[in-house]
PDB file of C-alpha atoms in Angstrom:
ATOM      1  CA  UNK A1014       0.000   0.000   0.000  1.00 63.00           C
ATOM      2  CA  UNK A1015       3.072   2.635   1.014  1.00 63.00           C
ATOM      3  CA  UNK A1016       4.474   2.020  -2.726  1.00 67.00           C
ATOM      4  CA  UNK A1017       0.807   2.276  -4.227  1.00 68.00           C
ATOM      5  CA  UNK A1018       0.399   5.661  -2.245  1.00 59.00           C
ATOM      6  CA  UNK A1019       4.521   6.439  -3.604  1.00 61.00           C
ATOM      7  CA  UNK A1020       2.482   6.554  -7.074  1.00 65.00           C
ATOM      8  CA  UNK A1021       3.880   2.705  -7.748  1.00 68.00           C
ATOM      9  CA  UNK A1022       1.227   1.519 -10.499  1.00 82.00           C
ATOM     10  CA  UNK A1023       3.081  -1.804 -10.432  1.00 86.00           C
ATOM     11  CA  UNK A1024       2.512  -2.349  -6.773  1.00 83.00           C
ATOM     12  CA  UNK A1025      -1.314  -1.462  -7.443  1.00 87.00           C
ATOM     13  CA  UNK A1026      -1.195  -3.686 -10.065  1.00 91.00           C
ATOM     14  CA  UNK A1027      -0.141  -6.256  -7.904  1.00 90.00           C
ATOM     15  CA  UNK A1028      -3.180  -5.254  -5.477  1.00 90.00           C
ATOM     16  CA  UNK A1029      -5.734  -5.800  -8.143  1.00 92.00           C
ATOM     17  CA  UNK A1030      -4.220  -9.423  -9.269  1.00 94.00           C
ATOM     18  CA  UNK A1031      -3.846 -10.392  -5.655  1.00 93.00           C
ATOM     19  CA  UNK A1032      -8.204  -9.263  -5.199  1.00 94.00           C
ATOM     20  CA  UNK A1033      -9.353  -9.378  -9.177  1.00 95.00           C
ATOM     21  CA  UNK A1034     -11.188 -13.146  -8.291  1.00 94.00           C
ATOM     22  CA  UNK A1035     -13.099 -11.943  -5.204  1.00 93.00           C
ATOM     23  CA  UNK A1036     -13.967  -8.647  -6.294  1.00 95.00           C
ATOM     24  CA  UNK A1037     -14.996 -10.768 -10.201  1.00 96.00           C
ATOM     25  CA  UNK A1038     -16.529 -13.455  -8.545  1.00 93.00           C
ATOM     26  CA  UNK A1039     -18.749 -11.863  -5.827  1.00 93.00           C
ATOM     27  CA  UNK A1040     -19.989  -9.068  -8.581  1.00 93.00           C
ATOM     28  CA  UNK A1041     -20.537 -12.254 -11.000  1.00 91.00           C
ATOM     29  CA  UNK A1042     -22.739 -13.345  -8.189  1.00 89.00           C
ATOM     30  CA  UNK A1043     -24.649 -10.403  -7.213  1.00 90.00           C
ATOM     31  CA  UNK A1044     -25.468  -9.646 -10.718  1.00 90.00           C
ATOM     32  CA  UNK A1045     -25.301 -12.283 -12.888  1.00 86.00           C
ATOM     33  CA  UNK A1046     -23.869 -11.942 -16.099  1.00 85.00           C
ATOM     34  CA  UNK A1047     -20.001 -11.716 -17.052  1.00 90.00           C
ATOM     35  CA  UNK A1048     -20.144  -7.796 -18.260  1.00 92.00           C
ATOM     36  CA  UNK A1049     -22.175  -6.618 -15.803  1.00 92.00           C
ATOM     37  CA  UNK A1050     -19.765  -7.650 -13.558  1.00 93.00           C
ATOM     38  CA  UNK A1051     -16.630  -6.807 -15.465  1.00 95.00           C
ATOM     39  CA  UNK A1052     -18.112  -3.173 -15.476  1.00 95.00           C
ATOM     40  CA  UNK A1053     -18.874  -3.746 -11.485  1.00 95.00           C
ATOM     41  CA  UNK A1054     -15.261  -4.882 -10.957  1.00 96.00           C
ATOM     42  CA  UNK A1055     -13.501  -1.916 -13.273  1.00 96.00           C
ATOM     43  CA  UNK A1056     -15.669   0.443 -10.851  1.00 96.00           C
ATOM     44  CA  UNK A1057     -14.570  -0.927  -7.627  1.00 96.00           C
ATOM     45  CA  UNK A1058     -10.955  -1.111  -8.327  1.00 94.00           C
ATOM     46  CA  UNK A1059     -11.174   2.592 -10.116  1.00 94.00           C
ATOM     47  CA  UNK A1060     -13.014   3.455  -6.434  1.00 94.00           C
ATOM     48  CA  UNK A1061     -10.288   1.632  -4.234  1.00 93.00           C
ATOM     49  CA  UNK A1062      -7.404   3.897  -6.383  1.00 89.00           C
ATOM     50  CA  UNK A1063      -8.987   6.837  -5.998  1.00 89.00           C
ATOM     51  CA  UNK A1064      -9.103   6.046  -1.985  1.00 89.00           C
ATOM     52  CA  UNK A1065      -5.649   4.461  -1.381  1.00 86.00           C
ATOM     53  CA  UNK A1066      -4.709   6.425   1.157  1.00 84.00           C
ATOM     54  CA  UNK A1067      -8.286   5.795   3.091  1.00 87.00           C
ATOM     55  CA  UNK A1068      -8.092   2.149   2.972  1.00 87.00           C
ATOM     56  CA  UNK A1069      -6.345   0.465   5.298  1.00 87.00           C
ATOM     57  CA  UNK A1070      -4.446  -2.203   4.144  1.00 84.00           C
ATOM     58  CA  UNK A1071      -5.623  -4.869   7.209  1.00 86.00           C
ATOM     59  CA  UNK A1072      -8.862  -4.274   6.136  1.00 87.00           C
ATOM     60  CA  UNK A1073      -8.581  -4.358   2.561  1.00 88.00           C
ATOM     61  CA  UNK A1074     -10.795  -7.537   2.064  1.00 89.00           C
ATOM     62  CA  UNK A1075     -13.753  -6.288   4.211  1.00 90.00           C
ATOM     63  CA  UNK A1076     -13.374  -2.404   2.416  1.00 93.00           C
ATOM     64  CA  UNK A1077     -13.413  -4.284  -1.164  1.00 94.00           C
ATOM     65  CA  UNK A1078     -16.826  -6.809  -0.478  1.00 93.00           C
ATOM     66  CA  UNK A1079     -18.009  -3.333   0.778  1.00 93.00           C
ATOM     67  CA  UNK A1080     -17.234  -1.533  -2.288  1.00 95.00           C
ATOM     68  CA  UNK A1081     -18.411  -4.615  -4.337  1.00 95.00           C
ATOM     69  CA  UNK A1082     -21.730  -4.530  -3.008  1.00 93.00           C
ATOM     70  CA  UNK A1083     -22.579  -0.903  -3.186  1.00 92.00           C
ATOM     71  CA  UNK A1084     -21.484  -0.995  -6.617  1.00 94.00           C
ATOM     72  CA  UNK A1085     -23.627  -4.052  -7.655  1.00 91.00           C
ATOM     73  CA  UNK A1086     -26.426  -2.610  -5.852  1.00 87.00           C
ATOM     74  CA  UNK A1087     -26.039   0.580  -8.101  1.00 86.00           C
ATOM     75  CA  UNK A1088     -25.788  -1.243 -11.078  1.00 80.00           C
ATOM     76  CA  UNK A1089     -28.388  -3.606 -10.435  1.00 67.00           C
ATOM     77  CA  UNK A1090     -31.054  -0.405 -10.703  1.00 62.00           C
ATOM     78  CA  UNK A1091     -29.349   0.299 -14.307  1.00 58.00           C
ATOM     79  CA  UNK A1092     -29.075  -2.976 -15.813  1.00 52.00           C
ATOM     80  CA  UNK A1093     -30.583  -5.436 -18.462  1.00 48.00           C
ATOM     81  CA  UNK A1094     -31.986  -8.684 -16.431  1.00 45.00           C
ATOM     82  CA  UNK A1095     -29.869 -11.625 -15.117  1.00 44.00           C
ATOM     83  CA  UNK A1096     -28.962 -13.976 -18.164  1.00 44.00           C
ATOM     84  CA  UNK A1097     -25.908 -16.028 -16.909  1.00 45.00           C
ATOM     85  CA  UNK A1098     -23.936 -17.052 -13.763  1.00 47.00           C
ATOM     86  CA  UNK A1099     -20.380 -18.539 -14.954  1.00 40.00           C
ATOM     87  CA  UNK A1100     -18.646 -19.660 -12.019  1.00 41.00           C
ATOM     88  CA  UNK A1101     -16.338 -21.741 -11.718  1.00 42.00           C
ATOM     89  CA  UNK A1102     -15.764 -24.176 -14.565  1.00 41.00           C
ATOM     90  CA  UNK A1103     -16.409 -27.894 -13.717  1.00 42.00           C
ATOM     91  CA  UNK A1104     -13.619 -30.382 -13.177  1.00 44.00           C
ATOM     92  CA  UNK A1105     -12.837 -32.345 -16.363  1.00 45.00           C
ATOM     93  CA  UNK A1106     -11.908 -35.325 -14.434  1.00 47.00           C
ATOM     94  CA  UNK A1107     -15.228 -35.621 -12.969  1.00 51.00           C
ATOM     95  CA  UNK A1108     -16.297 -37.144 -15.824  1.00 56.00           C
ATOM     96  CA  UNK A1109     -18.079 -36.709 -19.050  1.00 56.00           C
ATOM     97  CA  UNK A1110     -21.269 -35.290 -18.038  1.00 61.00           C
ATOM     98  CA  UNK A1111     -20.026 -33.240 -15.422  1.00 62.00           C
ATOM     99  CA  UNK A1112     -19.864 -30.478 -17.476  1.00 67.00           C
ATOM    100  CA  UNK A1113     -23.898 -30.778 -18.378  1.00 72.00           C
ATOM    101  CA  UNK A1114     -24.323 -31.231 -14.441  1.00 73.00           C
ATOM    102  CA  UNK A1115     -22.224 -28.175 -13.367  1.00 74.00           C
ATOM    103  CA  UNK A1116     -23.916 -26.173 -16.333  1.00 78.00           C
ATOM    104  CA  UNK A1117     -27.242 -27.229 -15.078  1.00 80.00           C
ATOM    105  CA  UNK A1118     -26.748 -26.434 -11.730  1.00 81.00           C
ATOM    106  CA  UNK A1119     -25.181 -23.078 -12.332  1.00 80.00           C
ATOM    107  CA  UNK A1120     -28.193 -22.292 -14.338  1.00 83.00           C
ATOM    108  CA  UNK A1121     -30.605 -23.321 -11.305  1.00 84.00           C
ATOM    109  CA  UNK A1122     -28.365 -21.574  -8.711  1.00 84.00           C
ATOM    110  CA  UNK A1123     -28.561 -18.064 -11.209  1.00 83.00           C
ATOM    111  CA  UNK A1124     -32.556 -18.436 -11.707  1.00 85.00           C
ATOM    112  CA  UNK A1125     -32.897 -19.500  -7.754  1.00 88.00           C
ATOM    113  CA  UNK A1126     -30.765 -16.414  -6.717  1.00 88.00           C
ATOM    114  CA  UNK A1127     -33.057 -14.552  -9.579  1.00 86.00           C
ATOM    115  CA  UNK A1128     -36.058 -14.475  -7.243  1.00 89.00           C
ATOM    116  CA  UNK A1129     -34.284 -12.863  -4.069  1.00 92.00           C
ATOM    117  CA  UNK A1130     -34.377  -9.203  -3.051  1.00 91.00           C
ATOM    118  CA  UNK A1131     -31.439  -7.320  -3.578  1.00 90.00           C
ATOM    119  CA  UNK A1132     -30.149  -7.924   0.260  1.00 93.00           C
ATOM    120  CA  UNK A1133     -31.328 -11.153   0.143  1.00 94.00           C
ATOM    121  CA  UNK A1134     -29.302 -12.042  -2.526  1.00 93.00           C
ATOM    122  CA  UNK A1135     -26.307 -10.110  -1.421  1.00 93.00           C
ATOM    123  CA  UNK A1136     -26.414 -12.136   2.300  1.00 94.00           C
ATOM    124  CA  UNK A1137     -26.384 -15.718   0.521  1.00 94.00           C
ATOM    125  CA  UNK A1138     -23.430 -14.815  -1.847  1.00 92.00           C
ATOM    126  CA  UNK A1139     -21.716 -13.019   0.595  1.00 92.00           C
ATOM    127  CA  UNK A1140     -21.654 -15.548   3.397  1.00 93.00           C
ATOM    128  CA  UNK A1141     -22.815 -18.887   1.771  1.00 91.00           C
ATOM    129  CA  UNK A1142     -20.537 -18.733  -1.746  1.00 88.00           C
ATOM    130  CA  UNK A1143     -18.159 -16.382  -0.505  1.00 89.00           C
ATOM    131  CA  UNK A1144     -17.572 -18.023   3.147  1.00 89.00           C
ATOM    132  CA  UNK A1145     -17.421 -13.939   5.090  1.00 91.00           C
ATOM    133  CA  UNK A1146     -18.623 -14.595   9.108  1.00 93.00           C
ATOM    134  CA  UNK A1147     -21.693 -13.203   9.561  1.00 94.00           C
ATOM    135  CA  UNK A1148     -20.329 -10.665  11.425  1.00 94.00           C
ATOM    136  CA  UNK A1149     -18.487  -9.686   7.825  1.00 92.00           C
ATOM    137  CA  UNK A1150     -21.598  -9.393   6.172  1.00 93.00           C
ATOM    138  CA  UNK A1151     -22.797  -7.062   8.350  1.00 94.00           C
ATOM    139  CA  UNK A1152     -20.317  -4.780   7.833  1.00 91.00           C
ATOM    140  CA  UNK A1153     -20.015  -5.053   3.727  1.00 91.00           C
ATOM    141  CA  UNK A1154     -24.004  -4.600   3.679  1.00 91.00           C
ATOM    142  CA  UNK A1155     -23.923  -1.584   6.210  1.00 91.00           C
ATOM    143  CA  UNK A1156     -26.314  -3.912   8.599  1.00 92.00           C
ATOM    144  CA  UNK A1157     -26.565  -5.548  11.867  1.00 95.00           C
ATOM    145  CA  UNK A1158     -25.846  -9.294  12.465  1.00 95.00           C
ATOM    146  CA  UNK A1159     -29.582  -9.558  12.824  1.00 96.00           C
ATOM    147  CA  UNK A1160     -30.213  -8.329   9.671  1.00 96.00           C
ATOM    148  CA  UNK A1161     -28.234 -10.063   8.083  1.00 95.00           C
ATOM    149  CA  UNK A1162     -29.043 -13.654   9.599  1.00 96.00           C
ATOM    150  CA  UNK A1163     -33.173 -12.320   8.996  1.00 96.00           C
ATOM    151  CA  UNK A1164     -31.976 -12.031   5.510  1.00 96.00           C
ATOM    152  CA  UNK A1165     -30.129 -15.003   5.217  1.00 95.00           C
ATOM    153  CA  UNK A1166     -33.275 -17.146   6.623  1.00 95.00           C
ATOM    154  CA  UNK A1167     -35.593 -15.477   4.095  1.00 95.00           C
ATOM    155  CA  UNK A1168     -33.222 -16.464   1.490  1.00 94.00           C
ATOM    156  CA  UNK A1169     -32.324 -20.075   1.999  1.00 93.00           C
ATOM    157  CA  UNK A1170     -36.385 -20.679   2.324  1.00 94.00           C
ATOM    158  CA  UNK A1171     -37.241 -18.960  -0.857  1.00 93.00           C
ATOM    159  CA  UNK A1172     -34.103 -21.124  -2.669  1.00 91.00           C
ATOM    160  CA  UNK A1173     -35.279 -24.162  -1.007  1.00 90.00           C
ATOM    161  CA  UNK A1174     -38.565 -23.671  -2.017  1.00 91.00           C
ATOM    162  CA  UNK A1175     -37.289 -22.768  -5.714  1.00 90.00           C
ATOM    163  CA  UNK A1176     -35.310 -25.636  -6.107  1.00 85.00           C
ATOM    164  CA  UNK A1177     -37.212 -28.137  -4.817  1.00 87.00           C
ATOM    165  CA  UNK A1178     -40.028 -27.144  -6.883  1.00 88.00           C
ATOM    166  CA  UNK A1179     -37.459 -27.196 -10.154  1.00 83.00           C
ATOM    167  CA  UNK A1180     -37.022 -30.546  -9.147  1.00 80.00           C
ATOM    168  CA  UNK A1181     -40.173 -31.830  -8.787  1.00 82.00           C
ATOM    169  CA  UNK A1182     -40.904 -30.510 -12.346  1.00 77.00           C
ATOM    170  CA  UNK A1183     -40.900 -33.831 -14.789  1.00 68.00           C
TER     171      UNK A1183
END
């Protein structure tokens, strides 16, 4: 951080490799598609240059899921509706239809997370595909704990609910 705030654009550089997967990933999540979230990402590291000197370094992770969701939360009022959720792609030596099973459930996971509010949907990634405490949520989403766990309880019913009702489908 000291050589990013020196005006080192290697060393920020460096920053945005070392965070470019959480701050892709979780926008990827929030939003859905792979340009939305480009756009989201761009915005967020654009926002943690122009605050270097604000952020502290310790707290880099919690500042940039912060960031991330503020900025999908903006976007999400401006964009075109959810078409896509590429995560991760499947393992190859899982077989040869594990790449129609990942696909599928990828696709079921995107349309589930689809039909959550905004916060809603931001809890679940945050703390169920992205692993933050609780506690971490609260702070990226500017809420209590209790908020956040009411949140996360609406959630998991209404994709529980979804999915098992996509399954039952013939």
């Amino acid at each position: 951080m000291a050589e990013c705030d020196a005006g080192n654009e290697a060393a920020f550089e460096r920053i945005v490799a070392a965070h470019e997967r959480l701050v892709f990933g979780t926008a990827l999540r929030l939003l859905g598609n792979r340009e939305d979230a480009r756009d989201a990402a761009q915005e967020v590291f654009l926002r943690l240059y122009r605050n270097l000197a604000r952020v502290d370094e310790a707290r880099m992770g919690a500042w940039l899921y912060k960031v991330t969701v503020n900025v999908c939360r903006d976007a999400g009022r401006e964009r075109r509706p959810v078409s896509e959720l590429d995560a991760e792609h499947p393992s190859a030596a899982a077989g040869p239809d594990a790449g129609v099973v990942e696909a599928d459930r990828r696709r079921l996971l995107a349309n589930a997370l689809r039909r959550l509010s905004e916060k809603e949907r931001a809890a679940v990634v945050l703390r169920d595909l992205e692993g933050l405490s609780t506690r971490e949520v609260a702070e990226a989403m500017g809420n209590t704990e209790a908020t956040v766990r009411s949140h996360l309880s609406a959630a998991r019913l209404k994709l529980k609910q979804y999915i098992e009702g996509m399954r039952r489908r013939p």
